Amino acid sequence: MRLHPAVVGHIEEALREILRFTGPADVILSRYFREHPKLGPRERNAVAEGIYAVLRNKLSYASFAESGHGPAMRRLALLGLADVVGADAIGGLATEEADWLQRIAQIDRAALPVALRANLPQWLYDKLVARDGEAAALQLADALNRPAPLDLRVNALKAKRDEVIAELAKAPIVCEATPYAPFGLRLHKKPALQNLPLFKDGSIEVQDEGSQLLAQIVGAKRGEMVADFCAGAGGKTLALGAMMRNTGRLYAFDVSEKRLAKLKPRLARSGLSNVHPVVIAHENDAKIKRLAAKIDRVLVDAPCSGLGTLRRNPDMKWRQTPESVVELNAKQTAILASAARIVKPGGRLVYATCSLLDEENDAIAAQFIASHADFTLIPMKDVLAEQKVALEMGDYLKLYPHVHQTDGFFAAVFERRK
């Protein structure tokens, strides 16, 4: 069945705003759909997937779009849509457009110049090549430019992983256990989950396997005092609460009231009663100072470039700049130093990002250890062994989509000397 001819127009219209890169693509797209309530689920899906294809392949599409006729934005929209649904499914194509798409489809993309194959901004591509070499950088770029699968976390307070697999099979939704995270499931299709009883009763949450592993290495135990220092919408907070078996006290700090508000309905479904969401003004808020040297485990999932999440947020690569990364480094250093103050002697501090860049990862961890003599680095291989996670790592956790099939993540674990 062909898509309505209007779909291409909707992609064009939404793209015009998204390609200005004034805000996150998903936020702009959500607003666009609210403003166009008559779009059906199939059309919405086609619009979203078409736009994300353009964001992933912006450089190669721009090169292809130099040929062809008609407005440039329409050509980009057609390329995105043809890649996700096939040219034959697009309604209302002019003959010359159909012929043009056919010619583009015959181009061997593996033979394109490396910059077009990578589809990354030059500054980012150069950094990855300098660190990993061209072959590895292209492998990573290729993985980042593919859509991510949908990962779920089973809420251990409410269900067992095997039971959830069996229950989802009745829907029928096919999934498999994730290789590293003990409560993770991977779906290869993206069904609507919100109407499933398992979702409504809090037995499952959407969470990338890499993000689940970050919660796992915090190693939160029953009865402890734990803080999720940059909690956001609370995916890791919920995982930590389940690890603590709903005992002890778990603080979810964030500077954004809006982000913490998104945690409320998830918290209600989860069955957790040990979580205390707290809005703070900044990392040195008095609410934090009151907890000096009292917390057993602190997770700092620091604000970062988000370049490890390009499979889900491809617009990130075009919105970040070398200058914005430098600004983030100052924030990361300040937040980590502030979080360190609330760790009790013998307690642990976990610094994490969803970035691929050394200056947001290894450099911040090394700088922290150099300036905090009361903390020691716990090698990640030891932390993973404690948690019985079968992953080969050195001092730090480094996850990559082309190696581990997760988003890109980094983590370092520090312990305060007794």
Coordinates of C-alpha atoms in Angstrom, one line a residue:
M1 CA 0.0 0.0 0.0
R2 CA 1.4 3.4 -1.0
L3 CA 1.9 6.2 1.4
H4 CA -0.3 9.3 0.9
P5 CA 1.4 11.9 -1.3
A6 CA 1.2 14.4 1.6
V7 CA 3.8 12.5 3.6
V8 CA 6.7 13.9 1.6
G9 CA 5.3 17.4 2.2
H10 CA 5.1 16.8 6.0
I11 CA 8.7 15.6 6.0
E12 CA 9.8 18.7 4.1
E13 CA 8.0 21.0 6.5
A14 CA 9.3 19.4 9.6
L15 CA 12.9 19.1 8.2
R16 CA 13.0 22.9 7.5
E17 CA 12.8 23.5 11.2
I18 CA 14.9 20.5 12.4
L19 CA 17.8 21.3 10.0
R20 CA 18.2 24.7 11.7
F21 CA 19.4 22.7 14.7
T22 CA 18.0 25.1 17.2
G23 CA 16.7 22.2 19.5
P24 CA 16.5 18.4 19.7
A25 CA 14.9 16.8 16.7
D26 CA 12.6 14.5 18.8
V27 CA 11.2 17.6 20.6
I28 CA 10.5 19.5 17.4
L29 CA 9.0 16.4 15.8
S30 CA 6.7 15.8 18.8
R31 CA 5.5 19.3 18.6
Y32 CA 4.9 19.0 14.8
F33 CA 2.8 15.9 15.4
R34 CA 0.7 17.7 18.0
E35 CA 0.1 20.5 15.5
H36 CA -1.0 17.9 12.9
P37 CA -3.3 15.5 14.8
K38 CA -4.9 14.1 11.6
L39 CA -1.7 12.2 10.7
G40 CA -2.3 8.5 11.2
P41 CA 0.2 6.1 13.0
R42 CA 1.6 4.8 9.6
E43 CA 2.1 8.3 8.3
R44 CA 3.7 9.5 11.5
N45 CA 6.1 6.6 11.5
A46 CA 7.1 7.3 7.9
V47 CA 7.6 11.0 8.6
A48 CA 9.8 10.3 11.7
E49 CA 11.8 7.5 10.1
G50 CA 12.3 9.6 6.9
I51 CA 13.6 12.6 8.9
Y52 CA 15.9 10.4 11.0
A53 CA 17.3 8.9 7.8
V54 CA 18.1 12.4 6.5
L55 CA 19.8 13.3 9.8
R56 CA 21.9 10.1 9.8
N57 CA 22.9 10.5 6.1
K58 CA 23.0 14.2 5.8
L59 CA 26.3 14.5 3.9
S60 CA 25.8 11.7 1.4
Y61 CA 22.2 12.8 0.8
A62 CA 23.3 16.4 0.2
S63 CA 25.7 15.1 -2.4
F64 CA 23.0 13.0 -4.1
A65 CA 20.6 15.9 -4.0
E66 CA 22.9 18.0 -6.2
S67 CA 21.4 16.1 -9.1
G68 CA 17.6 15.8 -9.7
H69 CA 14.9 18.5 -10.1
G70 CA 12.6 20.5 -7.8
P71 CA 13.2 22.0 -4.4
A72 CA 16.3 20.7 -2.5
M73 CA 14.3 20.0 0.7
R74 CA 11.9 17.8 -1.3
R75 CA 14.9 15.9 -2.8
L76 CA 16.2 15.3 0.8
A77 CA 12.8 14.2 2.0
L78 CA 12.5 11.8 -1.0
L79 CA 15.9 10.3 -0.3
G80 CA 15.1 9.7 3.4
L81 CA 11.7 8.2 2.6
A82 CA 13.0 6.0 -0.2
D83 CA 15.7 4.6 2.1
V84 CA 13.2 3.6 4.9
V85 CA 10.1 2.5 2.9
G86 CA 11.4 2.0 -0.6
A87 CA 10.6 4.3 -3.6
D88 CA 7.7 2.1 -4.7
A89 CA 5.8 2.9 -1.5
I90 CA 5.9 6.7 -2.0
G91 CA 2.7 8.1 -3.3
G92 CA 2.5 11.0 -5.8
L93 CA 6.0 10.7 -7.3
A94 CA 6.5 12.5 -10.6
T95 CA 8.1 10.2 -13.3
E96 CA 11.4 12.1 -13.3
E97 CA 11.5 11.8 -9.5
A98 CA 10.9 8.0 -9.6
D99 CA 13.7 7.7 -12.3
W100 CA 16.0 9.8 -10.2
L101 CA 15.5 7.7 -7.1
Q102 CA 16.1 4.6 -9.1
R103 CA 19.5 6.0 -10.3
I104 CA 20.4 7.0 -6.7
A105 CA 19.5 3.4 -5.5
Q106 CA 22.1 2.0 -7.9
I107 CA 25.0 4.0 -6.4
D108 CA 27.4 1.7 -4.5
R109 CA 27.5 3.5 -1.1
A110 CA 30.6 1.6 -0.1
A111 CA 32.5 3.2 -3.0
L112 CA 31.7 6.8 -1.8
P113 CA 34.5 9.0 -0.5
V114 CA 35.2 8.2 3.2
A115 CA 33.8 11.6 4.4
L116 CA 30.4 10.8 2.8
R117 CA 30.4 7.2 4.0
A118 CA 31.1 8.4 7.6
N119 CA 28.3 11.0 7.6
L120 CA 30.0 12.7 10.5
P121 CA 31.0 16.4 10.9
Q122 CA 34.7 16.7 9.9
W123 CA 35.9 17.7 13.4
L124 CA 34.4 14.6 14.9
Y125 CA 35.5 12.2 12.2
D126 CA 39.1 13.6 12.4
K127 CA 39.2 13.0 16.2
L128 CA 38.0 9.4 15.8
V129 CA 40.5 8.7 13.0
A130 CA 43.4 10.2 15.0
R131 CA 42.5 8.0 18.0
D132 CA 41.4 4.7 16.4
G133 CA 42.6 4.8 12.8
E134 CA 40.5 5.1 9.6
A135 CA 39.2 1.5 9.4
A136 CA 37.9 1.5 13.1
A137 CA 36.5 5.0 12.8
L138 CA 34.5 4.0 9.7
Q139 CA 33.2 0.9 11.5
L140 CA 32.1 3.0 14.4
A141 CA 30.5 5.6 12.1
D142 CA 28.6 2.8 10.2
A143 CA 27.2 1.5 13.5
L144 CA 26.3 5.0 14.7
N145 CA 24.4 5.6 11.5
R146 CA 22.1 2.6 11.9
P147 CA 18.9 2.7 14.0
A148 CA 19.2 1.2 17.4
P149 CA 17.2 -1.9 18.5
L150 CA 14.7 -1.4 21.3
D151 CA 16.1 -2.5 24.7
L152 CA 13.9 -3.1 27.8
R153 CA 14.8 -3.6 31.4
V154 CA 12.7 -6.1 33.4
N155 CA 11.8 -4.7 36.8
A156 CA 13.1 -7.4 39.2
L157 CA 10.6 -6.3 41.9
K158 CA 7.7 -7.3 39.7
A159 CA 8.8 -10.0 37.2
K160 CA 11.5 -12.4 36.0
R161 CA 13.1 -12.1 32.7
D162 CA 12.0 -15.5 31.4
E163 CA 8.4 -14.8 32.4
V164 CA 8.5 -11.5 30.5
I165 CA 9.9 -13.2 27.4
A166 CA 7.1 -15.7 27.5
E167 CA 4.4 -13.0 28.1
L168 CA 5.7 -10.8 25.2
A169 CA 5.7 -13.8 22.9
K170 CA 1.9 -14.0 23.3
A171 CA 1.6 -10.4 22.0
P172 CA 3.4 -11.6 19.7
I173 CA 6.6 -9.7 20.3
V174 CA 9.9 -11.5 19.7
C175 CA 12.8 -10.6 22.0
E176 CA 15.9 -12.1 23.4
A177 CA 18.0 -11.7 26.6
T178 CA 20.7 -9.1 26.4
P179 CA 24.2 -10.6 26.5
Y180 CA 25.6 -8.4 29.4
A181 CA 22.8 -6.8 31.4
P182 CA 21.1 -9.3 33.7
F183 CA 17.6 -7.8 33.4
G184 CA 17.8 -6.7 29.8
L185 CA 15.7 -7.7 26.7
R186 CA 16.4 -6.7 23.1
L187 CA 13.5 -6.3 20.6
H188 CA 14.3 -6.0 16.9
K189 CA 11.1 -4.4 16.0
K190 CA 9.6 -1.4 17.7
P191 CA 6.0 -2.3 18.8
A192 CA 3.8 0.1 20.7
L193 CA 4.5 -0.9 24.3
Q194 CA 2.4 1.6 26.2
N195 CA -0.8 -0.5 25.9
L196 CA 0.8 -3.7 27.1
P197 CA -0.2 -4.9 30.6
L198 CA 3.5 -5.5 31.3
F199 CA 4.3 -1.9 30.6
K200 CA 1.3 -0.5 32.5
D201 CA 2.1 -2.5 35.6
G202 CA 5.7 -1.4 35.6
S203 CA 7.2 -4.9 34.9
I204 CA 9.2 -3.4 31.9
E205 CA 10.9 -0.1 31.2
V206 CA 12.6 1.1 28.0
Q207 CA 16.3 1.3 28.7
D208 CA 19.4 0.7 26.5
E209 CA 21.6 -2.2 27.7
G210 CA 24.5 0.2 28.1
S211 CA 22.5 2.4 30.5
Q212 CA 21.4 -0.7 32.4
L213 CA 25.1 -1.6 32.9
L214 CA 25.9 1.8 34.3
A215 CA 23.3 1.2 37.0
Q216 CA 24.7 -2.3 37.5
I217 CA 28.3 -1.1 38.2
V218 CA 27.1 1.3 40.9
G219 CA 26.5 -1.9 42.8
A220 CA 23.8 -0.4 45.1
K221 CA 22.8 -2.8 47.9
R222 CA 19.8 -3.2 50.2
G223 CA 19.5 -0.6 52.9
E224 CA 22.2 1.8 51.5
M225 CA 22.0 5.6 50.9
V226 CA 22.4 6.2 47.2
A227 CA 22.3 9.3 45.0
D228 CA 21.7 9.6 41.3
F229 CA 23.3 13.0 40.9
C230 CA 22.1 13.9 37.4
A231 CA 18.9 11.8 37.4
G232 CA 17.1 13.3 34.3
A233 CA 14.0 11.3 33.6
G234 CA 15.2 8.6 35.9
G235 CA 15.9 5.4 33.9
K236 CA 19.0 4.6 36.0
T237 CA 17.3 5.7 39.2
L238 CA 14.6 3.1 38.6
A239 CA 17.2 0.4 37.9
L240 CA 19.1 1.4 41.1
G241 CA 15.9 1.3 43.2
A242 CA 15.2 -2.3 42.0
M243 CA 18.8 -3.3 42.8
M244 CA 18.2 -2.0 46.3
R245 CA 15.0 -4.1 46.5
N246 CA 13.1 -1.0 47.5
T247 CA 15.0 -0.5 50.7
G248 CA 17.3 2.2 52.0
R249 CA 17.1 5.7 50.5
L250 CA 17.7 6.8 46.9
Y251 CA 18.0 10.5 46.0
A252 CA 17.2 11.5 42.4
F253 CA 18.8 15.0 42.0
D254 CA 18.4 17.1 38.9
V255 CA 18.5 20.8 38.0
S256 CA 15.5 20.4 35.7
E257 CA 12.0 20.2 37.3
K258 CA 10.6 19.2 33.8
R259 CA 12.9 16.2 33.5
L260 CA 12.2 15.0 37.1
A261 CA 8.4 15.4 36.4
K262 CA 8.8 12.7 33.7
L263 CA 10.1 10.4 36.5
K264 CA 6.8 10.6 38.4
P265 CA 4.6 8.3 36.3
R266 CA 7.5 5.9 35.8
L267 CA 8.0 5.8 39.6
A268 CA 4.3 5.2 40.2
R269 CA 4.4 2.2 37.8
S270 CA 7.6 0.8 39.2
G271 CA 6.3 0.1 42.7
L272 CA 9.4 1.8 44.3
S273 CA 8.8 3.8 47.5
N274 CA 12.5 4.5 48.4
V275 CA 13.1 7.1 45.7
H276 CA 13.2 10.8 46.7
P277 CA 13.3 13.2 43.6
V278 CA 14.9 16.5 44.5
V279 CA 15.1 19.6 42.3
I280 CA 18.4 21.4 42.9
A281 CA 19.5 24.9 41.6
H282 CA 23.1 23.8 40.8
E283 CA 25.7 21.2 41.9
N284 CA 26.5 23.2 45.1
D285 CA 22.9 23.5 46.3
A286 CA 22.5 23.5 50.1
K287 CA 20.3 20.4 49.7
I288 CA 23.4 18.6 48.6
K289 CA 25.8 20.1 51.1
R290 CA 23.6 18.7 53.9
L291 CA 24.6 15.2 52.8
A292 CA 28.3 15.7 53.0
A293 CA 30.2 12.4 53.5
K294 CA 26.9 10.5 54.1
I295 CA 26.2 8.6 50.9
D296 CA 27.3 5.0 50.2
R297 CA 27.1 5.2 46.4
V298 CA 26.9 8.2 44.0
L299 CA 26.2 8.0 40.3
V300 CA 27.2 11.0 38.2
D301 CA 25.8 10.5 34.7
A302 CA 27.2 13.8 33.6
P303 CA 25.8 16.2 31.1
C304 CA 27.8 15.4 27.9
S305 CA 27.9 15.8 24.1
G306 CA 25.6 12.7 23.8
L307 CA 27.7 11.5 20.8
G308 CA 27.4 7.9 22.0
T309 CA 23.6 8.0 21.4
L310 CA 23.7 9.0 17.7
R311 CA 21.8 5.8 16.7
R312 CA 18.8 7.3 18.6
N313 CA 19.7 11.0 18.3
P314 CA 21.4 11.5 15.0
D315 CA 20.9 15.3 15.1
M316 CA 23.4 15.5 18.1
K317 CA 26.4 15.2 15.7
W318 CA 25.3 18.3 13.8
R319 CA 24.4 20.2 16.9
Q320 CA 27.6 19.7 18.9
T321 CA 30.8 21.7 18.2
P322 CA 34.4 21.5 19.5
E323 CA 33.6 24.7 21.5
S324 CA 30.4 23.2 23.1
V325 CA 32.5 20.1 24.2
V326 CA 35.0 22.4 25.9
E327 CA 32.1 24.1 27.8
L328 CA 30.8 20.7 28.8
N329 CA 34.3 19.7 30.2
A330 CA 34.2 22.6 32.7
K331 CA 30.7 21.4 33.8
Q332 CA 31.7 17.8 34.1
T333 CA 34.7 18.7 36.3
A334 CA 32.6 20.9 38.6
I335 CA 29.8 18.4 39.0
L336 CA 32.1 15.5 39.7
A337 CA 34.0 17.5 42.3
S338 CA 30.7 18.5 44.0
A339 CA 29.3 14.9 43.9
A340 CA 32.6 13.6 45.5
R341 CA 31.8 15.6 48.7
I342 CA 28.7 13.6 49.6
V343 CA 30.5 10.2 49.3
K344 CA 31.2 8.7 52.7
P345 CA 34.6 7.1 53.5
G346 CA 34.6 3.6 52.0
G347 CA 31.8 4.7 49.6
R348 CA 31.9 4.7 45.8
L349 CA 31.5 7.4 43.2
V350 CA 30.8 6.5 39.5
Y351 CA 31.5 9.0 36.8
A352 CA 29.7 8.2 33.5
T353 CA 28.9 9.7 30.1
C354 CA 27.2 8.7 26.9
S355 CA 30.1 10.3 25.0
L356 CA 32.7 8.7 22.7
L357 CA 35.3 11.5 23.3
D358 CA 38.4 11.0 25.5
E359 CA 38.3 14.6 26.7
E360 CA 34.8 14.0 28.3
N361 CA 35.9 10.6 29.6
D362 CA 39.4 9.4 30.4
A363 CA 40.7 13.0 30.7
I364 CA 38.0 14.0 33.3
A365 CA 38.6 10.7 35.3
A366 CA 42.4 11.2 35.3
Q367 CA 42.0 14.9 36.3
F368 CA 39.7 13.9 39.2
I369 CA 42.1 11.3 40.6
A370 CA 45.1 13.7 40.3
S371 CA 43.2 16.4 42.3
H372 CA 41.4 14.1 44.9
A373 CA 44.0 12.3 46.9
D374 CA 41.3 10.8 49.1
F375 CA 39.9 8.7 46.2
T376 CA 41.3 5.7 44.4
L377 CA 40.3 4.3 41.0
I378 CA 38.8 0.8 41.2
P379 CA 39.7 -0.9 37.9
M380 CA 36.5 -1.7 35.9
K381 CA 37.5 -5.3 35.4
D382 CA 37.3 -5.8 39.2
V383 CA 33.9 -4.0 39.4
L384 CA 32.5 -6.1 36.5
A385 CA 33.8 -9.3 38.2
E386 CA 32.0 -8.3 41.5
Q387 CA 28.8 -7.8 39.5
K388 CA 29.3 -11.0 37.5
V389 CA 29.1 -9.1 34.2
A390 CA 31.0 -11.0 31.5
L391 CA 32.8 -8.1 29.8
E392 CA 36.5 -7.6 29.1
M393 CA 37.5 -4.1 30.2
G394 CA 40.6 -2.4 31.6
D395 CA 40.5 0.5 34.1
Y396 CA 37.3 2.0 32.6
L397 CA 34.0 0.8 31.1
K398 CA 34.0 1.7 27.3
L399 CA 31.0 0.5 25.4
Y400 CA 30.6 0.9 21.6
P401 CA 27.7 0.1 19.2
H402 CA 29.9 -1.7 16.7
V403 CA 31.5 -3.9 19.4
H404 CA 28.8 -4.3 22.1
Q405 CA 25.6 -3.4 20.3
T406 CA 24.8 -0.8 22.9
D407 CA 24.9 3.0 22.8
G408 CA 28.4 4.5 23.4
F409 CA 29.1 4.8 27.1
F410 CA 32.0 5.5 29.4
A411 CA 32.3 4.9 33.2
A412 CA 35.0 5.1 35.9
V413 CA 34.5 3.9 39.5
F414 CA 36.3 5.7 42.4
E415 CA 36.3 4.7 46.1
R416 CA 36.8 7.1 49.0
R417 CA 39.6 6.0 51.3
K418 CA 38.5 5.1 54.8

